[in-house]
Short mmCIF file of C-alpha atoms and ligand atoms in Angstrom, two decimals:
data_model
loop_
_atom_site.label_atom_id
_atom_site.label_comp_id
_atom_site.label_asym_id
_atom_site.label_seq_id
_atom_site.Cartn_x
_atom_site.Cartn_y
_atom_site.Cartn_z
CA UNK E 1 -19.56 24.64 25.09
CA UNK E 2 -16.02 25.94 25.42
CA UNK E 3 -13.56 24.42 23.87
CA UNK E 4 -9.80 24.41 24.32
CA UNK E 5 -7.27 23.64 21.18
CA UNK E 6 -3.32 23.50 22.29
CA UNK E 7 -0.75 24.70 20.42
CA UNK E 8 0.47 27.67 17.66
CA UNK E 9 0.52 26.01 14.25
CA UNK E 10 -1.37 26.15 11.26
CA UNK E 11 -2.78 22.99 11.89
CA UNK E 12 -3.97 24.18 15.56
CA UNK E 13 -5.47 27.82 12.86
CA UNK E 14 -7.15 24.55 11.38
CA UNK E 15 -8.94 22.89 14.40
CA UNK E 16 -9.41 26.17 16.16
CA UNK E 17 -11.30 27.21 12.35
CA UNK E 18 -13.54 23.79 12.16
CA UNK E 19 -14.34 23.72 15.72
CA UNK E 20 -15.34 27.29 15.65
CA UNK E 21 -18.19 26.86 13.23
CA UNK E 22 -19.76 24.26 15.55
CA UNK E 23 -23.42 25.01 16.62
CA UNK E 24 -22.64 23.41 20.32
CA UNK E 25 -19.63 26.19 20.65
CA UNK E 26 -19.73 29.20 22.75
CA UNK E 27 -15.92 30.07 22.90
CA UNK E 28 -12.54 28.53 21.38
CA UNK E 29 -9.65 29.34 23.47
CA UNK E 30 -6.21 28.24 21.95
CA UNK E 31 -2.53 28.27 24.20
CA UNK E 32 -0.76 29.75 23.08
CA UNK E 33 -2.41 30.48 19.60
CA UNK E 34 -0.74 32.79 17.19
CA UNK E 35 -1.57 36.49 15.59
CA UNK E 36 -3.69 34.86 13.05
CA UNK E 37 -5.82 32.49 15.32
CA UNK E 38 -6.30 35.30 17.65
CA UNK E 39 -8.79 36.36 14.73
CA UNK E 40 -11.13 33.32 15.34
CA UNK E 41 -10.57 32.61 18.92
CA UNK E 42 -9.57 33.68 22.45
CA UNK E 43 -5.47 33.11 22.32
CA UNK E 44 -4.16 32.38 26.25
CA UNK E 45 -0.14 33.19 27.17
CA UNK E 46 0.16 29.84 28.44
CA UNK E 47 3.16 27.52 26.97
CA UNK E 48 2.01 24.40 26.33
CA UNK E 49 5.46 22.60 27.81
CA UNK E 50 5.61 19.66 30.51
CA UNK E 51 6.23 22.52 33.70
CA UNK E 52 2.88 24.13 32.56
CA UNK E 53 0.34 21.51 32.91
CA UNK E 54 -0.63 22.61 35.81
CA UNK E 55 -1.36 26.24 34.55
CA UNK E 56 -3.26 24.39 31.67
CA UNK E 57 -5.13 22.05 34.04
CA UNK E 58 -5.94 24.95 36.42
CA UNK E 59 -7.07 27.49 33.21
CA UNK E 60 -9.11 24.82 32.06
CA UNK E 61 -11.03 23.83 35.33
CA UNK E 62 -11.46 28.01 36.11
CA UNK E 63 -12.83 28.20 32.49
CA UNK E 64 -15.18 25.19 33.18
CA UNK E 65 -13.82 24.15 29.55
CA UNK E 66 -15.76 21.65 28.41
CA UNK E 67 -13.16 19.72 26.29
CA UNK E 68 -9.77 20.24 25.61
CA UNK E 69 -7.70 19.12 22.07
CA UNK E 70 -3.82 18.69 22.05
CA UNK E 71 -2.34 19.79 18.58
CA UNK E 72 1.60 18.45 18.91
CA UNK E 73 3.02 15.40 20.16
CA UNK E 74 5.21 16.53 23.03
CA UNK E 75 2.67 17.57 25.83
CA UNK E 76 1.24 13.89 24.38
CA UNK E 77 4.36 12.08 25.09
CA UNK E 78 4.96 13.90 28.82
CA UNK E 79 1.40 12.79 29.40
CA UNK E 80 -0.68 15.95 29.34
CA UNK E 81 -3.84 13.60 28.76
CA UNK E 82 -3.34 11.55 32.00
CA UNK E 83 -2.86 14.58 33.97
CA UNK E 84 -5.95 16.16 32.56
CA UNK E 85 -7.68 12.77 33.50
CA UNK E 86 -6.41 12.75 36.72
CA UNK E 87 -8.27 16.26 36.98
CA UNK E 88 -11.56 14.95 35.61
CA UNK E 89 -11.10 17.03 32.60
CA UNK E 90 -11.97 15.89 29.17
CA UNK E 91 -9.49 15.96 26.79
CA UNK E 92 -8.69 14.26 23.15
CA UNK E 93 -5.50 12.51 22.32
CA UNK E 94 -4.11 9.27 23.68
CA UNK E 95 -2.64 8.82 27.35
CA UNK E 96 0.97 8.77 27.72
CA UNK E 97 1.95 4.92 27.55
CA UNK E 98 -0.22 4.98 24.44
CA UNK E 99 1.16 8.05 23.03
CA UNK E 100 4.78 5.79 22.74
CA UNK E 101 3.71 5.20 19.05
CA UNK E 102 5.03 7.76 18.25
CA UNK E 103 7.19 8.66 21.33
CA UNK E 104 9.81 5.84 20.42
CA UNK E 105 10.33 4.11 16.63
CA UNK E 106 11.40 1.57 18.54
CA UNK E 107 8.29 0.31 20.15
CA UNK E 108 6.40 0.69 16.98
CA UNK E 109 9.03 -1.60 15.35
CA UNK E 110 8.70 -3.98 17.93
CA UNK E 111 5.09 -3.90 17.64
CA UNK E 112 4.57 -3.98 14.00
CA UNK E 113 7.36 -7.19 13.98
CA UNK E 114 5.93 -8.95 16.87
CA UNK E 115 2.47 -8.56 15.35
CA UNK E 116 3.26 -9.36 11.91
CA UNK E 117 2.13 -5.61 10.15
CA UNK E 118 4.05 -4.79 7.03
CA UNK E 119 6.46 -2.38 7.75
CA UNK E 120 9.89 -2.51 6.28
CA UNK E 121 12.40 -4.90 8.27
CA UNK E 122 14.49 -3.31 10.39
CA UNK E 123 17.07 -4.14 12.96
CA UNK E 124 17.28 -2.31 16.60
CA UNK E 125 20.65 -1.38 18.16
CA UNK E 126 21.27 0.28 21.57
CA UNK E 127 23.71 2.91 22.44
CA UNK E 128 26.24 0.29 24.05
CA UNK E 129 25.97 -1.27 21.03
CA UNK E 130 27.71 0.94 18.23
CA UNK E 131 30.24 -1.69 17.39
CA UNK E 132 27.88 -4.27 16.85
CA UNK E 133 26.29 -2.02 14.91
CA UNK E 134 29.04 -0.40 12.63
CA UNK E 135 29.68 -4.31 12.03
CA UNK E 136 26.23 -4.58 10.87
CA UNK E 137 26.64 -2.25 8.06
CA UNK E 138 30.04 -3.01 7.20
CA UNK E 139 28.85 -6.51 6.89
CA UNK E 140 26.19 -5.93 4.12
CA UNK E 141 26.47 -6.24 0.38
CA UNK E 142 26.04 -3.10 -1.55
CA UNK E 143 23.11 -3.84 -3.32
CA UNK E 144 21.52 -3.67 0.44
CA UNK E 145 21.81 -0.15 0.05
CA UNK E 146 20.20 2.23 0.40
CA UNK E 147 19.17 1.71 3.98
CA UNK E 148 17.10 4.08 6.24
CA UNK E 149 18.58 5.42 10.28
CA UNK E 150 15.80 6.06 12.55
CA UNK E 151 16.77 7.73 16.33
CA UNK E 152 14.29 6.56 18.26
CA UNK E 153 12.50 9.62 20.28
CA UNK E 154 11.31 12.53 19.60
CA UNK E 155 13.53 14.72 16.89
CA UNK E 156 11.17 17.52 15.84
CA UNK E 157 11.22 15.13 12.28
CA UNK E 158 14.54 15.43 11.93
CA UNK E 159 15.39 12.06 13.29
CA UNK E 160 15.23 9.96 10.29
CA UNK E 161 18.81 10.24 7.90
CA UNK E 162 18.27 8.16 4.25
CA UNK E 163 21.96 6.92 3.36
CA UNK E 164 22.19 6.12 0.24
CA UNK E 165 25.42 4.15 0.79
CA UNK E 166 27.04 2.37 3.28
CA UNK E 167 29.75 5.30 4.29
CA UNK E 168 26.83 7.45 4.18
CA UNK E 169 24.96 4.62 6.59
CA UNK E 170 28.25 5.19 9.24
CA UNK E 171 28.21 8.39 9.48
CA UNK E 172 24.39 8.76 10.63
CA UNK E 173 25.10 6.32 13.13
CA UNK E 174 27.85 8.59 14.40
CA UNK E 175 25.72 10.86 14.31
CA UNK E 176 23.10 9.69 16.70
CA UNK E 177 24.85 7.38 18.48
CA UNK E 178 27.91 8.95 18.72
CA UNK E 179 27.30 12.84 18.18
CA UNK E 180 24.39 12.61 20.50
CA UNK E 181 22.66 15.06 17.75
CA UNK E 182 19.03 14.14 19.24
CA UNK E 183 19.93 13.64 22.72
CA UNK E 184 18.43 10.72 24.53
CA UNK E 185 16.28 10.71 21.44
CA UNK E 186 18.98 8.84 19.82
CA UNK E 187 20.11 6.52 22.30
CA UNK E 188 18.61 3.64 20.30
CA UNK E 189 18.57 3.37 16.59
CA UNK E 190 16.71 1.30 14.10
CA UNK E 191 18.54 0.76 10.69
CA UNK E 192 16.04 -0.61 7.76
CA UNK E 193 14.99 -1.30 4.38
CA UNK E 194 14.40 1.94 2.22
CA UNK E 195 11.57 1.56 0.89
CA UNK E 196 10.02 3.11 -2.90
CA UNK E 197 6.69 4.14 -3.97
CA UNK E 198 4.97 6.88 -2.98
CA UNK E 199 3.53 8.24 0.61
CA UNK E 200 0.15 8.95 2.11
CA UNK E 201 -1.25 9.57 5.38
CA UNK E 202 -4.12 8.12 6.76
CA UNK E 203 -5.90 10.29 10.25
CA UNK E 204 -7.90 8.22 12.53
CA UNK E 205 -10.53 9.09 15.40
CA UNK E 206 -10.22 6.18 17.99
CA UNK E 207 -12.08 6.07 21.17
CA UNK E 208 -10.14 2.90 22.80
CA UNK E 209 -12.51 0.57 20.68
CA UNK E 210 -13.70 1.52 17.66
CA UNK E 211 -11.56 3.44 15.10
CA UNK E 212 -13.01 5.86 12.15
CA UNK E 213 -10.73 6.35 9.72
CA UNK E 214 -10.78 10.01 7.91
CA UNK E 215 -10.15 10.84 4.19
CA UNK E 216 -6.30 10.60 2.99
CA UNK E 217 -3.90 13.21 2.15
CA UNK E 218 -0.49 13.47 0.67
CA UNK E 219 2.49 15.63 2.49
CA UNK E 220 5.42 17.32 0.66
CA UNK E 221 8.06 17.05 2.91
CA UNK E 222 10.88 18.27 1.50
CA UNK E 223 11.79 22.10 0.77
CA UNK E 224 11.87 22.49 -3.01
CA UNK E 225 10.40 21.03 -6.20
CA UNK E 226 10.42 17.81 -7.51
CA UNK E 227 11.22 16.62 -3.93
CA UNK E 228 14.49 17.73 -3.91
CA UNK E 229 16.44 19.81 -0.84
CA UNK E 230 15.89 19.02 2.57
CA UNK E 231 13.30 17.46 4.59
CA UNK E 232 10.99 20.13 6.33
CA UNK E 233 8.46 20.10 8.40
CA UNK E 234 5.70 19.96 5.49
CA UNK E 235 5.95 22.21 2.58
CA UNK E 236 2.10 21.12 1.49
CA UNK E 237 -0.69 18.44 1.56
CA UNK E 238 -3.87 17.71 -0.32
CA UNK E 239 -6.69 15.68 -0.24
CA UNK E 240 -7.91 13.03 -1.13
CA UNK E 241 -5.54 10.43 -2.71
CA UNK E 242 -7.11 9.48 -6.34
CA UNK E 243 -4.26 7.21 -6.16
CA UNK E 244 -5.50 5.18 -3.69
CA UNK E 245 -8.27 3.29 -4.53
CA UNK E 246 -10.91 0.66 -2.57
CA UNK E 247 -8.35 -2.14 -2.89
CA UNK E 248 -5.51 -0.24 -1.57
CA UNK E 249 -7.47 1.49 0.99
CA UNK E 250 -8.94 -1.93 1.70
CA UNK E 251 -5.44 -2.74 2.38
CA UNK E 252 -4.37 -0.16 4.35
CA UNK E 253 -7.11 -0.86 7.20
CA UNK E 254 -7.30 -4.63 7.13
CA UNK E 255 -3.20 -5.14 6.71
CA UNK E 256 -1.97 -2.22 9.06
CA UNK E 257 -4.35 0.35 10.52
CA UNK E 258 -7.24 -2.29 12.29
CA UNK E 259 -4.08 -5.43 13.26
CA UNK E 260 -2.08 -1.79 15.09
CA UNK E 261 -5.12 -1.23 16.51
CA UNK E 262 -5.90 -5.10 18.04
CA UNK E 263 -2.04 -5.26 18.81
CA UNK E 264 -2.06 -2.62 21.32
CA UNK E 265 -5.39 -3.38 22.80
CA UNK E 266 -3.56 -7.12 23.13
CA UNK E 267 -0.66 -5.02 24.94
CA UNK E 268 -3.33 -3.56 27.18
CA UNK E 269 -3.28 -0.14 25.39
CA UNK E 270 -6.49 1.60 24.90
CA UNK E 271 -5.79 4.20 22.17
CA UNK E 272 -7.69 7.54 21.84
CA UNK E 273 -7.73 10.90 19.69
CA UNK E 274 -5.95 10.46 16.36
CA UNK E 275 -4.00 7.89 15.01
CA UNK E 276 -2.10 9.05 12.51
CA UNK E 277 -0.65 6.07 9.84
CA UNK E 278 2.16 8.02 7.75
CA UNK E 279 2.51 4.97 4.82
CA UNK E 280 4.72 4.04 1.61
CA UNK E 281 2.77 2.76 -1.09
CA UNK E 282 5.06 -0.12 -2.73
CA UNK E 283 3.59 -1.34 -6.38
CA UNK E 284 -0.09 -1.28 -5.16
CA UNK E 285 1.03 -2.75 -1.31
CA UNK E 286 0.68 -0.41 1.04
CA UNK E 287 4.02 0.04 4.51
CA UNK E 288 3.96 1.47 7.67
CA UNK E 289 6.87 4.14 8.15
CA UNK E 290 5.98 5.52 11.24
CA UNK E 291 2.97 6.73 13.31
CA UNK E 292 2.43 9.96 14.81
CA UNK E 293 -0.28 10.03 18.20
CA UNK E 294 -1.93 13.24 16.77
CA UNK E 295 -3.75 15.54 13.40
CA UNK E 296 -0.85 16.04 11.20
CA UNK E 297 0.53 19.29 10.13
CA UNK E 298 -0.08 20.20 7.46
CA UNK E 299 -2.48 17.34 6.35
CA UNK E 300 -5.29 18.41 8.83
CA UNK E 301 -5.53 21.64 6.54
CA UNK E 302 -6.20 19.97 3.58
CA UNK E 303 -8.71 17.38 5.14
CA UNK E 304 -10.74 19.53 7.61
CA UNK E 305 -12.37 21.63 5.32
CA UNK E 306 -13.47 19.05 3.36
CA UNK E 307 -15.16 17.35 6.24
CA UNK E 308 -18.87 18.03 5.98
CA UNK E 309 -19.74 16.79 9.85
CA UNK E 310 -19.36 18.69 13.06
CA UNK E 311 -15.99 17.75 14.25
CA UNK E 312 -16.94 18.19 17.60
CA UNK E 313 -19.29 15.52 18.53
CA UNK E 314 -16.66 13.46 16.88
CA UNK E 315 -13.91 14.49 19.28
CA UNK E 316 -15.75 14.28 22.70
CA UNK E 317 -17.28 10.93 21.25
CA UNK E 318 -13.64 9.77 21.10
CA UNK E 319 -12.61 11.66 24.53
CA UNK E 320 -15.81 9.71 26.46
CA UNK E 321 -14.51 6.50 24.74
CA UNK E 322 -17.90 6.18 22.62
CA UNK E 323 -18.02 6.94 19.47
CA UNK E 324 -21.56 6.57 17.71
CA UNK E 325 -20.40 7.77 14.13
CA UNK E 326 -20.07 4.94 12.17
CA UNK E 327 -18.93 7.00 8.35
CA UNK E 328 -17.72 10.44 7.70
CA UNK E 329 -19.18 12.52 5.28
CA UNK E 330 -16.69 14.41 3.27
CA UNK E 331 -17.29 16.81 -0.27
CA UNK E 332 -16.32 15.57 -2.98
CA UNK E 333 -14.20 18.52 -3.73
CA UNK E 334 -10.46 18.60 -3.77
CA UNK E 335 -7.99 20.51 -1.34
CA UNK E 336 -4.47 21.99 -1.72
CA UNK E 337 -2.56 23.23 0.96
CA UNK E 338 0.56 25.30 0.08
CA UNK E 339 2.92 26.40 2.99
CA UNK E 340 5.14 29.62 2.57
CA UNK E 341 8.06 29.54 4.66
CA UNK E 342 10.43 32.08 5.89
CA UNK E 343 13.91 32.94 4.55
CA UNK E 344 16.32 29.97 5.39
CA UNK E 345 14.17 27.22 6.34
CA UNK E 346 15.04 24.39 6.77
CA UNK E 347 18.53 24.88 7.95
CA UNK E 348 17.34 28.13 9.54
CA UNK E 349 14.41 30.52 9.65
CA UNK E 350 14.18 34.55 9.65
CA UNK E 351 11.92 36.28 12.67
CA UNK E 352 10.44 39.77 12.07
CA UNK E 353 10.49 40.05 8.26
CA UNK E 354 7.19 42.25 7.66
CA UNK E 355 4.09 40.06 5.40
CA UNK E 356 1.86 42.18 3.43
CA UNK E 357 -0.50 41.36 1.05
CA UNK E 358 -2.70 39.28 3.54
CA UNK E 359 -5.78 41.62 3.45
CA UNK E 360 -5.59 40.66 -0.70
CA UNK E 361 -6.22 37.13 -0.28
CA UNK E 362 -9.73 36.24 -1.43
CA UNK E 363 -11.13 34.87 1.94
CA UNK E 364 -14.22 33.34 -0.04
CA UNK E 365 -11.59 31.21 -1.95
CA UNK E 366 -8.91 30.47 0.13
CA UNK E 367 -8.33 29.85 3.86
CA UNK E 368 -5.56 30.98 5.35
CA UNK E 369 -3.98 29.40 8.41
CA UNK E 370 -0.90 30.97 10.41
CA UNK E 371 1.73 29.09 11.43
CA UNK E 372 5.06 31.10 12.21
CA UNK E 373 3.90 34.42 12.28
CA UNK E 374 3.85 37.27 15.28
CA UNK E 375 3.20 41.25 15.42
CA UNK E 376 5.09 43.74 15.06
CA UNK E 377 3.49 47.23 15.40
CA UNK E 378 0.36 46.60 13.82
CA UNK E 379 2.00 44.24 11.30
CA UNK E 380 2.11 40.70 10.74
CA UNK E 381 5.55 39.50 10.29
CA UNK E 382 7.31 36.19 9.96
CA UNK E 383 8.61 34.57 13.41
CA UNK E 384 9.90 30.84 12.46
CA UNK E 385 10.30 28.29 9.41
CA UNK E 386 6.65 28.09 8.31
CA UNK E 387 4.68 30.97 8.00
CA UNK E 388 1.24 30.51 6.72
CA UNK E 389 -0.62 27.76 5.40
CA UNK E 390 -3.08 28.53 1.72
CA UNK E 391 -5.74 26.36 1.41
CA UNK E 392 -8.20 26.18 -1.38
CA UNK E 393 -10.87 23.71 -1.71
CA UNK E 394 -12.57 23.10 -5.30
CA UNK E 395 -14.25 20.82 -7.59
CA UNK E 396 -10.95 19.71 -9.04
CA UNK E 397 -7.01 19.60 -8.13
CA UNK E 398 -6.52 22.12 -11.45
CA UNK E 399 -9.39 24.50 -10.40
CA UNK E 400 -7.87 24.89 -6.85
CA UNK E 401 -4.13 24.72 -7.60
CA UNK E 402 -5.48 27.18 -9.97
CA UNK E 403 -7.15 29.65 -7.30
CA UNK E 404 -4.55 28.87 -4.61
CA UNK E 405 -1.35 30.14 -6.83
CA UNK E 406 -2.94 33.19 -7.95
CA UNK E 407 -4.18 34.00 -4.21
CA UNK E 408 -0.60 33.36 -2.87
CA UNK E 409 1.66 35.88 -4.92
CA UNK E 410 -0.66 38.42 -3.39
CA UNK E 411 1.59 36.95 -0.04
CA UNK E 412 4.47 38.97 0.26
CA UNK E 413 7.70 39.43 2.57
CA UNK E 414 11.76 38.86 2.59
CA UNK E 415 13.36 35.54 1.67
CA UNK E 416 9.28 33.87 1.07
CA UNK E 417 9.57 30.50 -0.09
CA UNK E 418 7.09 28.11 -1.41
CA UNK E 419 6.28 25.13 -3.77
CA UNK E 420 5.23 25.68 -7.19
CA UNK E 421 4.14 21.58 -7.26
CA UNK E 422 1.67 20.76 -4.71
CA UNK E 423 -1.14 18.61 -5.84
CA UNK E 424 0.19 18.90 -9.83
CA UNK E 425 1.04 14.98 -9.86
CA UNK E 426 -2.54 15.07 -9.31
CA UNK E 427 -3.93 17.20 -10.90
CA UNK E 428 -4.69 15.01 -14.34
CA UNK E 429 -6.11 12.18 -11.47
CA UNK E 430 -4.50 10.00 -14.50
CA UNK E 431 -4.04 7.45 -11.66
CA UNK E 432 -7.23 7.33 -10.01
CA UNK E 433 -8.17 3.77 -9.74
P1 LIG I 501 9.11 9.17 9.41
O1 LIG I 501 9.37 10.26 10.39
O2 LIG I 501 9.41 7.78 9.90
O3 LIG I 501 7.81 9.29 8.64
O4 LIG I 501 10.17 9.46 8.27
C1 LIG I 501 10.24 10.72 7.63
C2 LIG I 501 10.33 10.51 6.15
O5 LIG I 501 11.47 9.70 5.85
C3 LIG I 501 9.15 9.75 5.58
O6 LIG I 501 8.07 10.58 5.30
C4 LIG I 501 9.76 9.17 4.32
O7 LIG I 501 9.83 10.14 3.31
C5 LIG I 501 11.16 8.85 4.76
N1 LIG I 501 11.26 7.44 5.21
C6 LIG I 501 11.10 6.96 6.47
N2 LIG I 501 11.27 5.63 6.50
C7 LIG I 501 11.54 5.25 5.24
C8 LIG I 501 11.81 3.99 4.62
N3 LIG I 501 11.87 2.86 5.31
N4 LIG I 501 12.01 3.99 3.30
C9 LIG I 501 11.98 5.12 2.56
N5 LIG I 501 11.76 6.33 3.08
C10 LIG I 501 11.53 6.41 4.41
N1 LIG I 502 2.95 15.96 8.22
C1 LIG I 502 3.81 15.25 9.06
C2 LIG I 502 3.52 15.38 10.49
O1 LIG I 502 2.52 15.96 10.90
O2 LIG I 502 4.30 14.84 11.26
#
């Protein structure tokens, strides 16, 4: 088989990686890849944007690729999965009009209010509306606060602003409403409840019927320690979740994941490729804050290597809307993923600082995936906010925190940055219920 894997991140390293060791594959091609997957696969110059479909479509069909796997959520969004359908090509990831879980927060509200799935309760103002909604806030005791601002589309994560009090609340609605800092991403906003407790994310295969739920993972979205500094686009993952236990897990399915699922078949939405729950866990009850319509990055790095099945029958199972797997089977071993990012990030990133050390790094121990990284004379060197993605897989969190933190000072260029924390609240599993 030849298989096709779109996009340049680590978590596109990842699938590119898994699908790779697959008995059925001949060839992985990935557009437009990156210096690192270029190791492992056949990288194509082909931007994966809306005005390239075509090129994909028509690279695909001269390749006779067999299936094709969309790593972010725009091409998802601008329907890259209908067009490929159109074309008779197989491809994994939902169609357009599905795709809307994630394309608009607003529609998910909706959804999860209309169909009664715990989410937290949120209200839903238009652009014409900003008075209405200034009132809103103005209007609410203190103790309502904090409250959470959501722009609706697509804002590269950035489009959710935590204000911790109400002046804080009126200035992120300038902000999107006003500002126009997303675009016509923010020409609707949802304002609701903040909710505490701690986060997970839950992947899902779906092939319009049945859904297969993968292991969980944790992300560390913000930039430094302890969760402090700004939101990024994920500093770390690992997996599993001691935390979560049968009964929560229980919960997760019957209370959000399988009701989503029946809600938009009710809506006449058939949803395939990954659904992606990103949840708060509030004193043992588990929220929905938002779903994404594809693998996250970087919880597919943590995750994927501690899948013990092919992933590929998996995904074409899922792309021909039949899929026989009924359980996963995942090692019992525990993953860290640490991301090193580049000099500035998030606020900004450096291009074309030279990495060395990368021919150090214990291979045997520790994957590494690229994310941000090009070539420059021979070199690798960094070329956006995340660079590369360490991954270490071992029979506990300590063992491969252990591994992983030794393997990454080996990692050097300017400005590196990277969490000293990921996994340690786990590492004890004190919690593990
Ligand atoms: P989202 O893109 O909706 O996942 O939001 C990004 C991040 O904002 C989440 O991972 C949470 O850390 C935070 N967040 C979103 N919604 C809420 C909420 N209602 N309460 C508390 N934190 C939230
Ligand atoms: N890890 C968050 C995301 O993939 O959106």
């Amino acid at each position: 088989m030849k298989v096709l894997v779109l996009g340049s991140g680590g978590r596109e390293h990842c699938l590119a990686w898994k699908i790779s060791k697959s008995d059925l594959v001949k060839e992985v091609f990935v557009a437009p890849g990156n210096p690192g997957i270029a190791g492992i696969a056949n990288c194509i110059d082909i931007e994966i944007g809306k005005k390239n479909f075509d090129k994909l479509s028509d690279f695909a069909e001269k390749q006779s690729i067999d299936l094709t796997i969309v790593g972010p959520e725009a091409p998802l969004v601008d329907g890259i999965v209908d067009h490929f359908n159109q074309k008779n090509l197989k491809i994994f990831g939902p169609e357009r009009e599905a795709a809307m879980i994630e394309g608009s927060k607003v529609f998910t509200k909706d959804l999860t209010q209309k169909y009664d799935i715990p989410s937290a309760n949120g209200k839903i103002f238009v652009k014409g509306e900003y008075d209405r909604a200034k009132k809103y806030l103005n209007d609410l005791p203190d103790s309502e606060y904090p409250k959470v601002l959501k722009a609706d589309g697509l804002a590269a994560g950035k489009g959710v602003l935590i204000a911790k009090t109400r002046s804080e609340a009126i200035l992120s609605l300038d902000t999107i409403l006003v500002e126009n800092k997303f675009g016509a991403a923010g020409d609707k906003v949802i304002i609701e409840d903040f909710l505490e407790g701690f986060e997970a994310s839950i992947l899902c295969l779906c092939d319009g019927e049945n859904i297969l739920p993968m292991d969980l993972a944790q992300d560390y979205k913000r930039i430094y320690d302890g969760d402090k500094g700004k939101n990024t686009g994920g500093m770390g993952s690992y997996s599993p979740v001691p935390m979560i236990g049968k009964k929560i897990l229980e919960k997760i399915l019957e209370n959000i994941i399988y009701p989503t699922y029946n809600a938009l078949k009710r809506e006449g939405i058939r949803y395939k490729g990954i659904l992606y729950g990103g949840l708060m866990i509030s004193n043992g009850n588990p929220y929905l804050l938002e779903y994404n319509c594809r693998f996250g990055d970087p919880e597919t790095q943590a995750v994927l290597p501690r899948l013990e099945d092919d992933i590929v029958p998996l995904l074409i199972d899922c792309a021909n809307g039949n899929l026989k797997a009924s359980k996963l089977n995942w090692s019992k071993n525990r993953s860290v993923c640490v991301i090193t990012a580049s000099k500035g990030y998030p606020e900004s990133s450096s291009k074309g600082d030279i990495i060395s050390g990368l021919d150090k790094v214990d291979t045997e121990k520790t994957l590494l995936f690229h994310a941000g990284t090009k070539k420059v004379d021979g070199n690798f060197a960094t070329n956006g906010g995340r660079v590369l993605g360490l991954v270490t897989t071992a029979t506990s969190f300590k063992k491969a925190r252990s591994i992983l933190y030794s393997e990454i000072k080996k990692i050097k260029f300017n400005g590196i940055q990277y969490r000293k924390d990921i996994a340690l609240r786990v590492e004890e599993e004190k919690w593990a219920i």
